[in-house]
Amino acid sequence: YHLYLSKDENFVVSDGFYSEFDGFDYDNEEDYANFSSYKTIVTNHYVTDISDLDGLDSTFTRIQMIESGMIKNDLLNSFRYSFSPAHPELEHFYALMMETSSDDDFKIMITEKFEKYEDLTAGNDSPEFSYPNKEGEMISLEDLKGKLVYVDVWATWCGPCKREIPFLKELTTEYEDKDIAFVSISIDEVKDYDKWIAMMSEKEMEGIQLFADKDWKSDFVQAYAIEGIPRFILIDKEGKIISADASRPSDPK
């Protein structure tokens, strides 16, 4: 954290900095349940980068050694947002979670997600959408055939969503002469419709701005199994999925 905050790339901790963790107990269920600081230490100890095969196998090998079922299952539950249809090792990820978890409810939930995700892999037809813009005109995915479609699922109450708006505007400007449609779908509740209208004006939001019909329960949101926003989706010119969980506009890649 000091390296991150000071932006001193040459910073290294002093010798013996980690000695306090010699013999540290990372498997204390009572402390895990009662102290957020201990929970953070345990999470950072067991969970590495799970974005590829090596990271998955390394992390799950460590988690499978945990004796506390509560800690083990809680760590697995924290992966629910990383378990995405765009994960390159989706089937392996699913198998590891089913093998490691002892929580039947979690297994049912993750199986339901996996079964949905199988239809959301690259090359499959994208679920459709048809929602109104601020003028009340219905815009559908079918209307945009022949263009790449970059979808932003967001809401006015979502801080991370709002932080992406300037980056999305830059992206829209950069690609304004290309065959790509930028579509933002708000999942605000109907009672916040005026907030949506006001924010579009305040933030000078560009691209195609649509308002979903049933917020989190909207068909498009349900079909993509979206549980957290912002969520970005990339669809090809034929309406097929390129990525059901695409990079954010702020991502340097």
Short mmCIF file of C-alpha atoms in Angstrom, two decimals:
data_model
loop_
_atom_site.label_atom_id
_atom_site.label_comp_id
_atom_site.label_asym_id
_atom_site.label_seq_id
_atom_site.Cartn_x
_atom_site.Cartn_y
_atom_site.Cartn_z
CA TYR A 1 0.00 0.00 0.00
CA HIS A 2 2.88 2.38 0.70
CA LEU A 3 4.28 1.68 -2.76
CA TYR A 4 0.86 2.34 -4.30
CA LEU A 5 0.17 5.55 -2.38
CA SER A 6 3.67 7.00 -2.65
CA LYS A 7 4.01 5.96 -6.32
CA ASP A 8 7.65 5.15 -5.49
CA GLU A 9 8.36 2.23 -7.82
CA ASN A 10 11.66 1.53 -6.06
CA PHE A 11 10.12 1.06 -2.63
CA VAL A 12 10.70 -2.28 -0.91
CA VAL A 13 9.76 -3.26 2.63
CA SER A 14 12.52 -3.64 5.20
CA ASP A 15 14.09 -6.97 6.10
CA GLY A 16 11.96 -8.83 8.58
CA PHE A 17 8.81 -6.86 7.68
CA TYR A 18 6.80 -10.06 7.34
CA SER A 19 8.32 -11.83 10.36
CA GLU A 20 5.23 -11.04 12.42
CA PHE A 21 3.39 -13.53 10.20
CA ASP A 22 5.75 -16.39 10.97
CA GLY A 23 3.51 -19.15 12.26
CA PHE A 24 0.41 -16.99 11.76
CA ASP A 25 -2.91 -18.87 11.99
CA TYR A 26 -4.87 -18.23 8.78
CA ASP A 27 -7.55 -20.79 9.68
CA ASN A 28 -9.20 -19.22 12.74
CA GLU A 29 -12.95 -19.33 12.18
CA GLU A 30 -13.86 -17.18 15.20
CA ASP A 31 -11.48 -14.36 14.23
CA TYR A 32 -12.61 -14.57 10.60
CA ALA A 33 -16.23 -14.10 11.65
CA ASN A 34 -15.53 -11.21 14.02
CA PHE A 35 -12.66 -9.11 12.64
CA SER A 36 -12.70 -7.54 9.18
CA SER A 37 -8.94 -6.91 9.35
CA TYR A 38 -8.26 -10.60 9.98
CA LYS A 39 -10.65 -11.52 7.17
CA THR A 40 -8.71 -9.25 4.80
CA ILE A 41 -5.40 -10.86 5.78
CA VAL A 42 -6.81 -14.35 5.21
CA THR A 43 -8.32 -13.38 1.85
CA ASN A 44 -5.06 -11.84 0.63
CA HIS A 45 -3.13 -14.88 1.83
CA TYR A 46 -5.21 -17.48 0.03
CA VAL A 47 -6.47 -15.73 -3.07
CA THR A 48 -4.07 -14.98 -5.91
CA ASP A 49 -4.85 -13.90 -9.46
CA ILE A 50 -7.58 -16.23 -10.74
CA SER A 51 -7.77 -14.82 -14.27
CA ASP A 52 -6.01 -17.78 -15.88
CA LEU A 53 -5.46 -21.52 -15.44
CA ASP A 54 -2.29 -21.26 -13.31
CA GLY A 55 -3.88 -18.71 -10.97
CA LEU A 56 -7.02 -20.78 -10.55
CA ASP A 57 -5.14 -23.98 -9.76
CA SER A 58 -2.77 -22.23 -7.36
CA THR A 59 -5.56 -20.51 -5.45
CA PHE A 60 -7.81 -23.55 -5.20
CA THR A 61 -4.93 -25.80 -4.10
CA ARG A 62 -4.41 -23.42 -1.16
CA ILE A 63 -8.11 -23.02 -0.35
CA GLN A 64 -8.68 -26.79 -0.36
CA MET A 65 -6.20 -27.06 2.52
CA ILE A 66 -8.33 -24.83 4.79
CA GLU A 67 -9.91 -26.79 7.63
CA SER A 68 -12.66 -24.28 8.44
CA GLY A 69 -15.65 -24.96 6.22
CA MET A 70 -16.99 -21.47 6.93
CA ILE A 71 -13.81 -19.73 5.76
CA LYS A 72 -13.48 -21.99 2.74
CA ASN A 73 -17.09 -21.46 1.63
CA ASP A 74 -16.95 -17.71 2.26
CA LEU A 75 -13.84 -17.35 0.09
CA LEU A 76 -15.55 -19.33 -2.66
CA ASN A 77 -18.62 -17.10 -2.41
CA SER A 78 -16.38 -14.05 -2.95
CA PHE A 79 -15.54 -15.47 -6.41
CA ARG A 80 -19.13 -15.12 -7.65
CA TYR A 81 -18.27 -11.83 -9.40
CA SER A 82 -15.06 -13.19 -10.93
CA PHE A 83 -16.99 -16.20 -12.23
CA SER A 84 -17.92 -14.62 -15.52
CA PRO A 85 -18.94 -15.92 -18.96
CA ALA A 86 -15.83 -14.22 -20.34
CA HIS A 87 -13.45 -16.19 -18.08
CA PRO A 88 -11.08 -18.19 -20.34
CA GLU A 89 -11.30 -21.24 -18.05
CA LEU A 90 -14.99 -21.10 -17.22
CA GLU A 91 -15.65 -24.85 -17.20
CA HIS A 92 -12.53 -25.57 -15.11
CA PHE A 93 -13.42 -22.71 -12.73
CA TYR A 94 -16.89 -24.22 -12.26
CA ALA A 95 -15.51 -27.71 -11.64
CA LEU A 96 -13.08 -26.42 -8.99
CA MET A 97 -15.82 -24.56 -7.12
CA MET A 98 -18.14 -27.57 -7.16
CA GLU A 99 -15.33 -29.82 -5.94
CA THR A 100 -14.24 -27.45 -3.16
CA SER A 101 -17.52 -26.12 -1.77
CA SER A 102 -19.55 -27.90 0.91
CA ASP A 103 -22.40 -25.38 0.69
CA ASP A 104 -25.33 -26.92 -1.19
CA ASP A 105 -27.07 -23.56 -1.72
CA PHE A 106 -23.88 -22.13 -3.23
CA LYS A 107 -23.56 -25.12 -5.53
CA ILE A 108 -27.12 -24.66 -6.76
CA MET A 109 -26.53 -20.94 -7.35
CA ILE A 110 -23.22 -21.41 -9.17
CA THR A 111 -24.68 -24.23 -11.29
CA GLU A 112 -27.55 -22.00 -12.37
CA LYS A 113 -25.05 -19.30 -13.33
CA PHE A 114 -22.86 -21.77 -15.20
CA GLU A 115 -25.80 -23.08 -17.20
CA LYS A 116 -26.65 -19.51 -18.22
CA TYR A 117 -23.02 -18.72 -18.99
CA GLU A 118 -22.74 -21.64 -21.39
CA ASP A 119 -25.10 -19.70 -23.68
CA LEU A 120 -23.07 -16.50 -23.29
CA THR A 121 -19.71 -17.67 -24.59
CA ALA A 122 -18.14 -15.98 -27.61
CA GLY A 123 -19.81 -16.83 -30.91
CA ASN A 124 -23.29 -17.47 -29.51
CA ASP A 125 -26.25 -15.25 -30.42
CA SER A 126 -26.63 -12.38 -27.99
CA PRO A 127 -29.84 -12.03 -26.01
CA GLU A 128 -31.99 -9.27 -27.48
CA PHE A 129 -32.93 -5.91 -26.02
CA SER A 130 -35.57 -3.36 -27.00
CA TYR A 131 -35.83 -0.32 -24.73
CA PRO A 132 -36.94 3.32 -25.11
CA ASN A 133 -34.64 6.32 -25.42
CA LYS A 134 -35.55 9.64 -23.78
CA GLU A 135 -37.79 10.49 -26.73
CA GLY A 136 -39.73 7.25 -26.18
CA GLU A 137 -38.42 5.65 -29.38
CA MET A 138 -37.79 1.92 -29.01
CA ILE A 139 -34.27 0.87 -29.97
CA SER A 140 -33.46 -2.82 -30.31
CA LEU A 141 -30.33 -4.86 -30.90
CA GLU A 142 -31.88 -5.90 -34.22
CA ASP A 143 -31.92 -2.22 -35.28
CA LEU A 144 -28.13 -2.12 -34.87
CA LYS A 145 -27.26 -5.11 -37.05
CA GLY A 146 -24.30 -4.29 -39.28
CA LYS A 147 -22.45 -2.49 -36.48
CA LEU A 148 -20.38 -3.63 -33.56
CA VAL A 149 -22.35 -2.91 -30.38
CA TYR A 150 -20.66 -1.96 -27.12
CA VAL A 151 -23.22 -2.07 -24.31
CA ASP A 152 -22.84 -0.33 -20.96
CA VAL A 153 -25.27 -1.50 -18.25
CA TRP A 154 -25.30 1.17 -15.55
CA ALA A 155 -27.42 3.24 -13.12
CA THR A 156 -27.39 6.80 -11.80
CA TRP A 157 -26.81 5.58 -8.20
CA CYS A 158 -23.71 3.54 -9.16
CA GLY A 159 -20.42 5.31 -8.36
CA PRO A 160 -18.16 3.04 -10.44
CA CYS A 161 -20.58 3.46 -13.36
CA LYS A 162 -20.32 7.25 -13.19
CA ARG A 163 -16.51 7.06 -13.06
CA GLU A 164 -16.58 5.28 -16.42
CA ILE A 165 -18.60 8.00 -18.16
CA PRO A 166 -15.65 10.28 -19.12
CA PHE A 167 -13.72 7.28 -20.47
CA LEU A 168 -16.76 6.10 -22.41
CA LYS A 169 -17.14 9.58 -23.92
CA GLU A 170 -13.48 9.47 -25.02
CA LEU A 171 -14.02 6.05 -26.57
CA THR A 172 -17.16 7.23 -28.36
CA THR A 173 -15.23 10.18 -29.83
CA GLU A 174 -12.27 8.01 -30.83
CA TYR A 175 -14.49 5.59 -32.76
CA GLU A 176 -17.11 8.02 -34.07
CA ASP A 177 -16.22 7.25 -37.71
CA LYS A 178 -16.28 3.46 -37.22
CA ASP A 179 -19.11 0.94 -37.57
CA ILE A 180 -19.79 0.72 -33.85
CA ALA A 181 -22.78 1.71 -31.73
CA PHE A 182 -22.28 2.72 -28.10
CA VAL A 183 -25.38 1.77 -26.13
CA SER A 184 -25.92 2.67 -22.46
CA ILE A 185 -28.79 0.84 -20.76
CA SER A 186 -29.90 2.30 -17.43
CA ILE A 187 -31.30 -0.11 -14.86
CA ASP A 188 -32.59 2.64 -12.60
CA GLU A 189 -35.99 2.07 -11.05
CA VAL A 190 -38.92 3.72 -12.82
CA LYS A 191 -39.29 6.21 -9.95
CA ASP A 192 -35.78 7.52 -10.80
CA TYR A 193 -36.55 8.15 -14.47
CA ASP A 194 -36.16 11.93 -14.00
CA LYS A 195 -32.76 11.39 -12.34
CA TRP A 196 -31.71 9.48 -15.45
CA ILE A 197 -32.86 12.32 -17.71
CA ALA A 198 -31.05 14.89 -15.54
CA MET A 199 -27.79 12.96 -15.39
CA MET A 200 -27.67 12.47 -19.15
CA SER A 201 -27.87 16.25 -19.50
CA GLU A 202 -25.49 17.02 -16.64
CA LYS A 203 -22.81 14.58 -17.83
CA GLU A 204 -23.43 15.35 -21.53
CA MET A 205 -23.69 11.63 -22.15
CA GLU A 206 -23.31 10.50 -25.73
CA GLY A 207 -24.22 7.43 -27.75
CA ILE A 208 -27.56 5.63 -27.56
CA GLN A 209 -29.13 6.09 -24.12
CA LEU A 210 -31.86 3.60 -23.17
CA PHE A 211 -33.97 2.96 -20.06
CA ALA A 212 -34.61 -0.68 -19.12
CA ASP A 213 -38.15 -1.66 -18.22
CA LYS A 214 -37.75 -3.62 -14.97
CA ASP A 215 -34.33 -2.52 -13.59
CA TRP A 216 -32.48 -5.65 -12.29
CA LYS A 217 -35.28 -7.90 -13.51
CA SER A 218 -35.17 -6.62 -17.09
CA ASP A 219 -34.97 -9.45 -19.61
CA PHE A 220 -31.58 -8.39 -21.01
CA VAL A 221 -30.05 -8.08 -17.52
CA GLN A 222 -31.44 -11.46 -16.49
CA ALA A 223 -30.32 -13.13 -19.72
CA TYR A 224 -26.75 -11.94 -19.17
CA ALA A 225 -26.93 -12.98 -15.47
CA ILE A 226 -25.76 -9.51 -14.42
CA GLU A 227 -25.34 -9.14 -10.66
CA GLY A 228 -23.01 -6.14 -10.54
CA ILE A 229 -22.56 -2.96 -12.55
CA PRO A 230 -21.08 -1.38 -14.52
CA ARG A 231 -21.13 -4.26 -16.96
CA PHE A 232 -19.84 -3.94 -20.50
CA ILE A 233 -20.76 -6.28 -23.33
CA LEU A 234 -19.35 -6.43 -26.87
CA ILE A 235 -21.51 -7.81 -29.69
CA ASP A 236 -20.46 -8.30 -33.32
CA LYS A 237 -22.13 -7.01 -36.48
CA GLU A 238 -24.24 -10.16 -36.80
CA GLY A 239 -25.56 -9.96 -33.24
CA LYS A 240 -23.22 -12.61 -31.86
CA ILE A 241 -21.35 -12.28 -28.57
CA ILE A 242 -17.71 -11.23 -28.68
CA SER A 243 -17.49 -10.80 -24.90
CA ALA A 244 -20.29 -11.06 -22.34
CA ASP A 245 -18.05 -9.31 -19.80
CA ALA A 246 -15.92 -6.93 -21.84
CA SER A 247 -13.19 -4.57 -20.65
CA ARG A 248 -14.27 -1.24 -19.18
CA PRO A 249 -13.53 1.95 -21.14
CA SER A 250 -11.01 2.94 -18.45
CA ASP A 251 -9.01 -0.27 -18.94
CA PRO A 252 -5.68 0.66 -20.62
CA LYS A 253 -5.86 -2.61 -22.61
#
